[in-house]
Structures are given as C-alpha cells and as structure tokens.
mmCIF file with all atom_site columns, C-alpha atoms in Angstrom:
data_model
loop_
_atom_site.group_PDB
_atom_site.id
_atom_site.type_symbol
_atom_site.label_atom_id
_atom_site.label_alt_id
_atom_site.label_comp_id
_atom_site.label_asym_id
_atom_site.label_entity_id
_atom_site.label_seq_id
_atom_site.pdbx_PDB_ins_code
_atom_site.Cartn_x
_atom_site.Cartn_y
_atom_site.Cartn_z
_atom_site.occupancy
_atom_site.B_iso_or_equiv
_atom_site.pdbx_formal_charge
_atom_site.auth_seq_id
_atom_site.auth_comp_id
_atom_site.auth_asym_id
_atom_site.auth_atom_id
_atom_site.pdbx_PDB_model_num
ATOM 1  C CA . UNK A 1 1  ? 4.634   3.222   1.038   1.00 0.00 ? 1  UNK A CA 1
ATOM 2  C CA . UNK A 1 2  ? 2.154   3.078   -1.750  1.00 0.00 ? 2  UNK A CA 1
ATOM 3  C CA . UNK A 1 3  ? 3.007   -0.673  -2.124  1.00 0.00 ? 3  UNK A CA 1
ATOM 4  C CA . UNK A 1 4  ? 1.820   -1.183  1.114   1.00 0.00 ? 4  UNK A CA 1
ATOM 5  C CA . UNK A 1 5  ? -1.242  0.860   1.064   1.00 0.00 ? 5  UNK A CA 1
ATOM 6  C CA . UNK A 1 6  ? -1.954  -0.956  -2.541  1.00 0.00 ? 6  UNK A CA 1
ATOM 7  C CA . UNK A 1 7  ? -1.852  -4.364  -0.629  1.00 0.00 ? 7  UNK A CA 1
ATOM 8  C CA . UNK A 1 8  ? -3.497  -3.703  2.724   1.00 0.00 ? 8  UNK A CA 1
ATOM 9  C CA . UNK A 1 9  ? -6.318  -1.697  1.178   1.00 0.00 ? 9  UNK A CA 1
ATOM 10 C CA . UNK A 1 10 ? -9.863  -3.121  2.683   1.00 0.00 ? 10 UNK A CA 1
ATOM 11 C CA . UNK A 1 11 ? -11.225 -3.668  -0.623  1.00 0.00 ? 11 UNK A CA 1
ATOM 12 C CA . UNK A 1 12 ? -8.859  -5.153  -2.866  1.00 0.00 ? 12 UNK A CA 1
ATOM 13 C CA . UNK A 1 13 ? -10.379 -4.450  -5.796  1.00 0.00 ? 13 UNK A CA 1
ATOM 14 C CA . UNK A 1 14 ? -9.308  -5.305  -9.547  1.00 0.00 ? 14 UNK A CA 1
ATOM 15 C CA . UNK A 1 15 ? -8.375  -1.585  -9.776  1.00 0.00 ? 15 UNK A CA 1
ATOM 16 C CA . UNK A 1 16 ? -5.452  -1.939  -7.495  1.00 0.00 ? 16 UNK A CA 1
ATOM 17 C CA . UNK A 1 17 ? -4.362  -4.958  -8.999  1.00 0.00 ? 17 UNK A CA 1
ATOM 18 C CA . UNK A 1 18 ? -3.899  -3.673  -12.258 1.00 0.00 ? 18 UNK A CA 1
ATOM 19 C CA . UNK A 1 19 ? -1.857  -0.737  -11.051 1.00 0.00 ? 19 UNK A CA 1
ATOM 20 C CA . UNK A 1 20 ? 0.041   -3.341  -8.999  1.00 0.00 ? 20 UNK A CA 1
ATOM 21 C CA . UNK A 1 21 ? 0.684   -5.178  -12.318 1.00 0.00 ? 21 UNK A CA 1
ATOM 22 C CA . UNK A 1 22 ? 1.881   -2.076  -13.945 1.00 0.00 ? 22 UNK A CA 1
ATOM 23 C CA . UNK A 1 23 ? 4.231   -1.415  -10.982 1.00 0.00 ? 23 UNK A CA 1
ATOM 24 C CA . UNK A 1 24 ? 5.846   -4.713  -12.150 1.00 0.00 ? 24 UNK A CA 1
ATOM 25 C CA . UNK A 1 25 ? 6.000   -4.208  -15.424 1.00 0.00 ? 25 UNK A CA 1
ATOM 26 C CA . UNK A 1 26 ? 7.704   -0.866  -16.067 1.00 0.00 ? 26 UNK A CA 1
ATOM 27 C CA . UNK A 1 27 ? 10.721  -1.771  -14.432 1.00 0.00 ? 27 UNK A CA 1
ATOM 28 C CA . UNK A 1 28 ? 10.982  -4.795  -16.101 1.00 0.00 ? 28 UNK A CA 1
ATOM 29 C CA . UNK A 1 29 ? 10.482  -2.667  -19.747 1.00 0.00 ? 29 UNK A CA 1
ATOM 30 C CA . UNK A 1 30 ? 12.838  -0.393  -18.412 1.00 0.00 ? 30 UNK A CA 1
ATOM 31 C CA . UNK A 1 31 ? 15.530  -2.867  -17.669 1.00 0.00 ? 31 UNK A CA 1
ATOM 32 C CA . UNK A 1 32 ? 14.950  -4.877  -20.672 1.00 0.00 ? 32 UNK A CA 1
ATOM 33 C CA . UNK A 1 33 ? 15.185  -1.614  -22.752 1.00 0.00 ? 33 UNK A CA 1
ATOM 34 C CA . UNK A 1 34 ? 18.189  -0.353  -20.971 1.00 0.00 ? 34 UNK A CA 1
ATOM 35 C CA . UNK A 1 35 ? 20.141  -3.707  -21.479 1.00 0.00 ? 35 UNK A CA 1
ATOM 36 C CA . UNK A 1 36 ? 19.068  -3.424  -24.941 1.00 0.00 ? 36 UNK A CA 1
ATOM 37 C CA . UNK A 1 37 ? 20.356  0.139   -25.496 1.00 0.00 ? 37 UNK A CA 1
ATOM 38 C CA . UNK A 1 38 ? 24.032  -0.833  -24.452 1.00 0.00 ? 38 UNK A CA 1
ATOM 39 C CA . UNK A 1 39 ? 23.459  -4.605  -26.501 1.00 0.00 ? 39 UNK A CA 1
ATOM 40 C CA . UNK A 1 40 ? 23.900  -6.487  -23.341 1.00 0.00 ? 40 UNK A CA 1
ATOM 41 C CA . UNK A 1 41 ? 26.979  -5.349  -22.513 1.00 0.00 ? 41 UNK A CA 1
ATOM 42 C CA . UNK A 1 42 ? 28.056  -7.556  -19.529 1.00 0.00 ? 42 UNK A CA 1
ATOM 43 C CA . UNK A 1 43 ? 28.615  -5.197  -16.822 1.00 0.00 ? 43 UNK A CA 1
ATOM 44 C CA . UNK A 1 44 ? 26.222  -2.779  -17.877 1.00 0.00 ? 44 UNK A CA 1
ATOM 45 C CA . UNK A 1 45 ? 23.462  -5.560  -17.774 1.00 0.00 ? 45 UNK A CA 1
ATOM 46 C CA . UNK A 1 46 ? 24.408  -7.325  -15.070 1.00 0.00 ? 46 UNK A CA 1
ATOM 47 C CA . UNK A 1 47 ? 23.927  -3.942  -12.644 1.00 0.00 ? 47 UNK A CA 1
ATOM 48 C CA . UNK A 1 48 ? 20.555  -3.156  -14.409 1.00 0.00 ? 48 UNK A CA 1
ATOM 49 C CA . UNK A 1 49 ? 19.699  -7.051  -13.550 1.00 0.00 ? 49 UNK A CA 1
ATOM 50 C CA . UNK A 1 50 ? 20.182  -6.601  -10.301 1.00 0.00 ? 50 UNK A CA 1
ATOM 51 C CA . UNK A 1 51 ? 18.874  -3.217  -9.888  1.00 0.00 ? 51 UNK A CA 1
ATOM 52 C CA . UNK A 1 52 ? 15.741  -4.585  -10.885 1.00 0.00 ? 52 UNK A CA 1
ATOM 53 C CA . UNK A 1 53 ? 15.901  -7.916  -9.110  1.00 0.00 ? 53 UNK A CA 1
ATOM 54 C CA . UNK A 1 54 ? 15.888  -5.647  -5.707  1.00 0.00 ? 54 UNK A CA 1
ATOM 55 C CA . UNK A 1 55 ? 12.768  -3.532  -7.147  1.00 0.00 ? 55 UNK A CA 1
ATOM 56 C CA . UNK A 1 56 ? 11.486  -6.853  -7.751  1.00 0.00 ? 56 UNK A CA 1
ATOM 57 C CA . UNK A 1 57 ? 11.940  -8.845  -4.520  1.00 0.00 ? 57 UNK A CA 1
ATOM 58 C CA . UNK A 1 58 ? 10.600  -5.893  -2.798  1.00 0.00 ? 58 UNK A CA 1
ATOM 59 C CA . UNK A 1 59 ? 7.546   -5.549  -3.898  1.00 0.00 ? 59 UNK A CA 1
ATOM 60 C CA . UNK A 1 60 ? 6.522   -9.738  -3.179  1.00 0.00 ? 60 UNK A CA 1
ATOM 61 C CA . UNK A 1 61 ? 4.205   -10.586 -0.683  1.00 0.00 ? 61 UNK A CA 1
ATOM 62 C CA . UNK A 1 62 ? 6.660   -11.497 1.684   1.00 0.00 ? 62 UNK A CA 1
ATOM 63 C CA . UNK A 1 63 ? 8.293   -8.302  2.293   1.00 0.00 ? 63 UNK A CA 1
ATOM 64 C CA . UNK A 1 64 ? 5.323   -6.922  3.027   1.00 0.00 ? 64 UNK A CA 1
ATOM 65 C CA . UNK A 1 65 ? 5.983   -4.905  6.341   1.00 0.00 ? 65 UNK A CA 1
ATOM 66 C CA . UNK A 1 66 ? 9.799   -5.655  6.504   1.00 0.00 ? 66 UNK A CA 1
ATOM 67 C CA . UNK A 1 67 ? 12.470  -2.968  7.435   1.00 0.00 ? 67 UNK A CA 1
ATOM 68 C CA . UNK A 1 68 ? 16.221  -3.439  6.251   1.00 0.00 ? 68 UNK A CA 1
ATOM 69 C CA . UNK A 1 69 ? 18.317  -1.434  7.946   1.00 0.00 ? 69 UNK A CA 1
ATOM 70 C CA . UNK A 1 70 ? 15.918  0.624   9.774   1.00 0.00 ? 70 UNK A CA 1
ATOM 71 C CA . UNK A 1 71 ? 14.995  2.473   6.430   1.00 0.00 ? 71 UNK A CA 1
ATOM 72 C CA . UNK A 1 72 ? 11.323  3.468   6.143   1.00 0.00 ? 72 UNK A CA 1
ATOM 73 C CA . UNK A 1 73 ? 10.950  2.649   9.750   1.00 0.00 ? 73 UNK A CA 1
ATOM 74 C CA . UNK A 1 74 ? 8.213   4.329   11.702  1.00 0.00 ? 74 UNK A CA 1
ATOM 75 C CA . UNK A 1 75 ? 9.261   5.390   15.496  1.00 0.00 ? 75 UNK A CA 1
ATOM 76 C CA . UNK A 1 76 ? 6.558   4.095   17.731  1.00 0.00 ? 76 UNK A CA 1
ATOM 77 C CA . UNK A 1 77 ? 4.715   1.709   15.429  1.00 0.00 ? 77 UNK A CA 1
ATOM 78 C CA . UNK A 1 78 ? 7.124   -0.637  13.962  1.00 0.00 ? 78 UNK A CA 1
ATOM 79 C CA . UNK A 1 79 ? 8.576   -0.609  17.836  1.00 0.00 ? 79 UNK A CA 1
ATOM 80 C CA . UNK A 1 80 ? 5.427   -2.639  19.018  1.00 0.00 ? 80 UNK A CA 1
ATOM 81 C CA . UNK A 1 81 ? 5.415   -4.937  16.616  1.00 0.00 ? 81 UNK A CA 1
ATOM 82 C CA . UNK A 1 82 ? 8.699   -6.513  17.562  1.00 0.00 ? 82 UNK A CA 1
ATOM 83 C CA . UNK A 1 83 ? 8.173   -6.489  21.093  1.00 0.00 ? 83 UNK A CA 1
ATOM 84 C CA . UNK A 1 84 ? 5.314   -8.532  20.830  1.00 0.00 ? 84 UNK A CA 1
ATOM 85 C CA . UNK A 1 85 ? 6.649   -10.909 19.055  1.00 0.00 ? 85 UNK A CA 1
#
C-alpha cells in the first residue's frame, strides 16, 4: 500500500513525513467536520468515531506489515514470512 511504501522507503526523508502527516490529518478534519454537520448526533458520531479510529490504528507503526483476514495479502511473499517464523 502507499502507507507501506511511505514507511519502508530507503530514504526517509522530511518529504514523506509531511505527506504521512497529512494522511493523518484529513481524516481526522473529515470526521470532526462530519460529526459537526449532524451536531454530534450520538449514533451518527459514534460510527464516524470509529470509522476513523480503524483508519487511524492502521496506519501506526505497529501494523506495519500485518494482514487481517487475509485482505491485501500477497500469495508467495507474505507465505514466507510466517513460515519462518
């Protein structure tokens, strides 16, 4: 995923940090906006909370790599990870 490319990048230069940064911030802005919009109405807020707390979560360092499910799995290359392990 971009993500990962962003954070595995040889050179981690400021550049990608700052577009790392903005890929935190906009869907923060666009939750806070969205609960705003409805005046924090409590079901309405509470699924835009947690929509954003899994956009959140995944992008921390210590997801990095990690497959729920299977999703986003690569055949072959993911495989040989585990098995060493």
């Amino acid at each position: 995923t971009l993500w990962e490319q962003l954070s595995c990048s040889p050179e981690s230069n400021q550049l990608a940090n700052q577009t790392k940064q903005v890929l935190y911030v906009i869907p923060t802005i666009l939750c806070y906006v969205s609960c705003r919009m409805v005046d924090f109405e409590l079901l309405v807020s509470s699924v835009n909370l947690s929509v954003w707390g899994i956009c959140i979560v995944a992008k921390m360092e210590g997801m990095h790599g990690v497959r729920l499910f299977g999703l986003n799995r690569t055949i072959g290359i993911d495989d040989d990870v585990r098995k060493s392990k």
